[in-house]
mmCIF file of C-alpha atoms in Angstrom:
data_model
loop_
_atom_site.group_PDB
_atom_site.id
_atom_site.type_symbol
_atom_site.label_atom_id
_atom_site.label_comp_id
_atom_site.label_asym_id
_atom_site.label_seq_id
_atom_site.Cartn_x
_atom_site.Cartn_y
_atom_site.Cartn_z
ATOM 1 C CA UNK A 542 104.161 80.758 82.578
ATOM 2 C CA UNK A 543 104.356 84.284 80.840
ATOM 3 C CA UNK A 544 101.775 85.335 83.249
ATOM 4 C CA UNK A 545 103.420 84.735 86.333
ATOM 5 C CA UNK A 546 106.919 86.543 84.623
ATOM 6 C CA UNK A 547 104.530 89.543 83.892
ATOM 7 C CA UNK A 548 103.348 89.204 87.586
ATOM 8 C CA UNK A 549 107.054 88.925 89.392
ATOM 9 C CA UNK A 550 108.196 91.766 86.868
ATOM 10 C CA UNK A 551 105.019 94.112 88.053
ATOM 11 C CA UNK A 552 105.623 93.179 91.756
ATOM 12 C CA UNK A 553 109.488 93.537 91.224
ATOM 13 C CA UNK A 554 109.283 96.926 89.872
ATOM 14 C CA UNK A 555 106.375 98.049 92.795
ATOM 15 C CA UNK A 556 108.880 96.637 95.268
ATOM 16 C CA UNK A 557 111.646 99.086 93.454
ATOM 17 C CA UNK A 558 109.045 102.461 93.450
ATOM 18 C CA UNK A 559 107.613 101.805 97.122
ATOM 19 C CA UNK A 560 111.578 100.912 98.940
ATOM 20 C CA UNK A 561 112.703 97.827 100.388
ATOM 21 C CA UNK A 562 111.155 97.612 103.753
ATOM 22 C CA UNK A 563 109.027 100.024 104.069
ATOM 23 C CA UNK A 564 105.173 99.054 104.451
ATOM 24 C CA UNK A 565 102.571 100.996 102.559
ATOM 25 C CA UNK A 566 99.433 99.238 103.110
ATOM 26 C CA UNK A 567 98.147 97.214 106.307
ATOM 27 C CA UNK A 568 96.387 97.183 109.770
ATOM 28 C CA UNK A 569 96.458 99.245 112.900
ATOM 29 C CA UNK A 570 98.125 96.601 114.331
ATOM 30 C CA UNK A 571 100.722 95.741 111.886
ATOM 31 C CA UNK A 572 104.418 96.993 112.830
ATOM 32 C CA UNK A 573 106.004 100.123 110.080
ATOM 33 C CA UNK A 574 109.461 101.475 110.122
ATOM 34 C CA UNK A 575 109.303 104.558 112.937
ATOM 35 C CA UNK A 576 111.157 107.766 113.292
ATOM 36 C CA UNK A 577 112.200 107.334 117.127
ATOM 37 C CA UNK A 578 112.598 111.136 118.514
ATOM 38 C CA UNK A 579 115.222 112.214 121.568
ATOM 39 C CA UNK A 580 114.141 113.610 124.973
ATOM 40 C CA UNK A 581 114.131 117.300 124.083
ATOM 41 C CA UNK A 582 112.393 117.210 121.097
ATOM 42 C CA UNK A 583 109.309 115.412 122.549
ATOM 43 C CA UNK A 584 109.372 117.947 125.837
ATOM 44 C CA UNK A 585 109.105 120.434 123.294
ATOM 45 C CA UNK A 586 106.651 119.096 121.300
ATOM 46 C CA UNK A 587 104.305 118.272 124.191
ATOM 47 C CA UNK A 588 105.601 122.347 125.925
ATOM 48 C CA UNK A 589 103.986 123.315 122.711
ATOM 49 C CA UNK A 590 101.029 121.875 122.911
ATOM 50 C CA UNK A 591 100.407 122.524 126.286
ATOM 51 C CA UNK A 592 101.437 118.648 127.477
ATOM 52 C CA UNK A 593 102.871 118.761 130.667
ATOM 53 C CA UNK A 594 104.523 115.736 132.461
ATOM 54 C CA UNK A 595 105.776 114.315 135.475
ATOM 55 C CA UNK A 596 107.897 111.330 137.446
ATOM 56 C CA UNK A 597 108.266 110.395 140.922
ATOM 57 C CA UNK A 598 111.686 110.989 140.416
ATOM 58 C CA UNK A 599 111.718 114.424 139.092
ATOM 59 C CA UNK A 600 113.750 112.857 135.949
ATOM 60 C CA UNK A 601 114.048 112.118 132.693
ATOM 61 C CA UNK A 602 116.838 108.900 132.801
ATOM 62 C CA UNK A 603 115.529 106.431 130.471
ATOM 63 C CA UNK A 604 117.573 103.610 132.703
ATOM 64 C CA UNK A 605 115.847 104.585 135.894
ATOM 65 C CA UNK A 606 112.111 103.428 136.267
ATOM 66 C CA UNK A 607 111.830 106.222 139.043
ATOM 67 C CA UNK A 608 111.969 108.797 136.231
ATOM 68 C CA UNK A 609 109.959 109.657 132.912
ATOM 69 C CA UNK A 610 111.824 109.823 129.863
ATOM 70 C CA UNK A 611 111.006 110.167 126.163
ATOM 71 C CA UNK A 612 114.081 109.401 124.664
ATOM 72 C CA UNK A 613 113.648 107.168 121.473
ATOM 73 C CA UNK A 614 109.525 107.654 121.498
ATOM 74 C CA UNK A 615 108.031 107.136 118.192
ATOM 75 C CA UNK A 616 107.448 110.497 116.593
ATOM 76 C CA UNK A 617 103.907 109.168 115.932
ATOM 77 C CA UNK A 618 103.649 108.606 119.493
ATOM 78 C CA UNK A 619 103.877 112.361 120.074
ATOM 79 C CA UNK A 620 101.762 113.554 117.277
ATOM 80 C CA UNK A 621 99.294 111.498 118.861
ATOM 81 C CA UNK A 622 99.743 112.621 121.985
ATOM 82 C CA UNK A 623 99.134 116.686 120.363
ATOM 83 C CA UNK A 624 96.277 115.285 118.589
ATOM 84 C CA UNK A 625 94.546 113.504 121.870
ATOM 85 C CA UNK A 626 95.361 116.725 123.777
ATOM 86 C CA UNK A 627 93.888 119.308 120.983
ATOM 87 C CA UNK A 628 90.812 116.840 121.072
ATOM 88 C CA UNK A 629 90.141 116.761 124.989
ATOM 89 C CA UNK A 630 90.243 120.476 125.371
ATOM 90 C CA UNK A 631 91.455 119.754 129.265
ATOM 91 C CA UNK A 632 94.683 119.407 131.255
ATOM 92 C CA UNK A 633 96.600 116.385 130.335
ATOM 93 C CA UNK A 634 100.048 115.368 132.083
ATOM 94 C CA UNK A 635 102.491 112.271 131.046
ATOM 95 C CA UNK A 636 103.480 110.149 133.574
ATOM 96 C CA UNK A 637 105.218 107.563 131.912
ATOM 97 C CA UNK A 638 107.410 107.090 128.617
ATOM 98 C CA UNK A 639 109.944 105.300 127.290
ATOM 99 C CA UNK A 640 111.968 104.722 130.929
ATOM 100 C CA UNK A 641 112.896 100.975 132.033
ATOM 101 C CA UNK A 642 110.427 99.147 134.065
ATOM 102 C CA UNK A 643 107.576 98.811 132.214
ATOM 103 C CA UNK A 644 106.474 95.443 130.254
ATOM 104 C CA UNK A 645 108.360 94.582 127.566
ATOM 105 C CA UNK A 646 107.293 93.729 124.142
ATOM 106 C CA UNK A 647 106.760 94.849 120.367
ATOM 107 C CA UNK A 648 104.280 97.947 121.148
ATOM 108 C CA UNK A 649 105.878 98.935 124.751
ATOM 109 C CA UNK A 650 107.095 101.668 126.244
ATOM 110 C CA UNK A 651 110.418 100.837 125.740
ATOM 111 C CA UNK A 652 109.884 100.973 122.029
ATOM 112 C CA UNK A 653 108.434 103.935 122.089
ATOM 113 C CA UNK A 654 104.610 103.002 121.105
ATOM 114 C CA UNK A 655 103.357 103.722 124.646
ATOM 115 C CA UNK A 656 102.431 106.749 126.858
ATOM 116 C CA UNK A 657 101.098 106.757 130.401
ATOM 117 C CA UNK A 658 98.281 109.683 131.198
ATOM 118 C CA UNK A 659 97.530 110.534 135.153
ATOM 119 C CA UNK A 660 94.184 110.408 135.562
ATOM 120 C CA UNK A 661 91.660 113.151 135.755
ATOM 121 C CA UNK A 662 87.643 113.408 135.290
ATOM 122 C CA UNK A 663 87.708 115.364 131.998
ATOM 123 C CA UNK A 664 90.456 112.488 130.657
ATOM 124 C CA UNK A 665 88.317 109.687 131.959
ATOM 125 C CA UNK A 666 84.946 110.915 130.475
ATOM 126 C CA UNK A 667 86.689 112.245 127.175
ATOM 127 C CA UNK A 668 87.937 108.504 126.499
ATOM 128 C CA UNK A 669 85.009 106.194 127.718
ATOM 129 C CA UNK A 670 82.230 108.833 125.516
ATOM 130 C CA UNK A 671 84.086 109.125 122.356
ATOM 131 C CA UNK A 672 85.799 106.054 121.688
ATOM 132 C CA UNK A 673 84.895 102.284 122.064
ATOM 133 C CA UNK A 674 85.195 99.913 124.532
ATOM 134 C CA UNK A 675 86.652 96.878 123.275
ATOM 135 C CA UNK A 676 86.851 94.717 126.166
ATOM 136 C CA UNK A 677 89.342 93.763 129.046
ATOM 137 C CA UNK A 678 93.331 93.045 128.300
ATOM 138 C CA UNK A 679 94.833 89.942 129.777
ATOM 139 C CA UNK A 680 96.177 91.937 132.967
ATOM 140 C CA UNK A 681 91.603 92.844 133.447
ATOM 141 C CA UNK A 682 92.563 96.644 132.418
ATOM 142 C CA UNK A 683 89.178 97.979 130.621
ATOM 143 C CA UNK A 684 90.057 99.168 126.687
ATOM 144 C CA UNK A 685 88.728 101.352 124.606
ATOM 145 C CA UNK A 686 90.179 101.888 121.100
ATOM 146 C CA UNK A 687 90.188 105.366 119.345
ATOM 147 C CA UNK A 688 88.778 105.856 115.521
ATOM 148 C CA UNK A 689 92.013 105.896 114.509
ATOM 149 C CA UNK A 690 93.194 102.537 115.828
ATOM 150 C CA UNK A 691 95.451 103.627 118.939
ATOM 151 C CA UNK A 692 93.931 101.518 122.331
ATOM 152 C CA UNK A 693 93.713 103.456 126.192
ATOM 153 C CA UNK A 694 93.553 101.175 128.944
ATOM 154 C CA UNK A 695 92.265 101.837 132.212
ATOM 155 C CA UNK A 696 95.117 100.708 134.860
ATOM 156 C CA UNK A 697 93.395 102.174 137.579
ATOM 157 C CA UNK A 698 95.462 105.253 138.925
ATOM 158 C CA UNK A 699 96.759 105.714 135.200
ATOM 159 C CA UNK A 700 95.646 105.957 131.191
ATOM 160 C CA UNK A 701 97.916 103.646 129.585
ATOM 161 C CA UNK A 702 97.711 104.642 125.918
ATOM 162 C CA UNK A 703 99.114 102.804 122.930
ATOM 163 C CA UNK A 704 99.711 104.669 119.983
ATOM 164 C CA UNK A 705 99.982 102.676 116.334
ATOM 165 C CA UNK A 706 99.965 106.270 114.803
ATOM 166 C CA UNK A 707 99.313 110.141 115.359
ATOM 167 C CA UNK A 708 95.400 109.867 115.268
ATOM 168 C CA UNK A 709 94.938 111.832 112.401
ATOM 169 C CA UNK A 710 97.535 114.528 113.197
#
């Protein structure tokens, strides 16, 4: 019995130093509390890095699926996309963000985890020779998953790229 009060009391006061509900240890896959960013601070992070990105809209309205917005992306979601860019050494352009009309779900684009990439040869080879294929999704879109967790799938005229964290930004 005096163990398990020892126990609780050493849990209780690791649950005190780490902060209610915030995770510390765990998967790739497992969900953490995010920093969501706004619109103009992920254009200028991805200006900056020499990201460039597009809609066939020529928009940014989160509510229109016409247009591609960033508003509320994870901020790890944009480090990644710096890191993936840095690492490629090529062109890359964003066609898709955060804007309705995408599938819904925990690690969507609504929720800021996902980015869309147009697709190019130097993308396409960069991907499928450096990180590792891991077998079709349910919708038959190939996947490979980076060293650092985050998983591009092949949707045919588009990279669709989700990102658990910055890849080692």
């Amino acid at each position: 019995m005096q163990f398990r009060r020892k126990f609780r009391s050493a849990l209780t006061a690791l649950a005190l130093v780490v902060a209610p509900g915030v995770a510390v240890v765990g998967t790739a896959t497992d969900a953490f509390a995010v920093t969501k960013i706004s619109h103009a601070t992920a254009t200028s992070m991805f200006r900056g890095a020499g990201i460039t990105w597009s809609s066939s809209g020529g928009c940014s309205d989160r509510n229109n699926p016409s247009c591609t917005s960033f508003e509320q992306l994870n901020l790890a979601t944009a480090q990644g996309a710096q890191t993936f860019k840095q690492a490629i050494g090529c062109a890359l352009n964003i066609t898709g963000g955060t804007e309705t009309g995408h599938a819904s779900g925990t690690y969507s684009h609504g929720n800021g985890y996902k980015l869309d990439y147009g697709k190019s040869t130097c993308v396409t080879t960069y991907i499928k020779n450096t990180f590792t294929y891991i077998g079709l999704r349910g919708d038959g879109a190939p996947q490979y998953r980076s060293g650092s967790g985050n998983i591009y799938a092949d949707e045919g005229n588009h990279w669709d790229v989700l990102y658990y964290n910055c890849g080692g930004c």
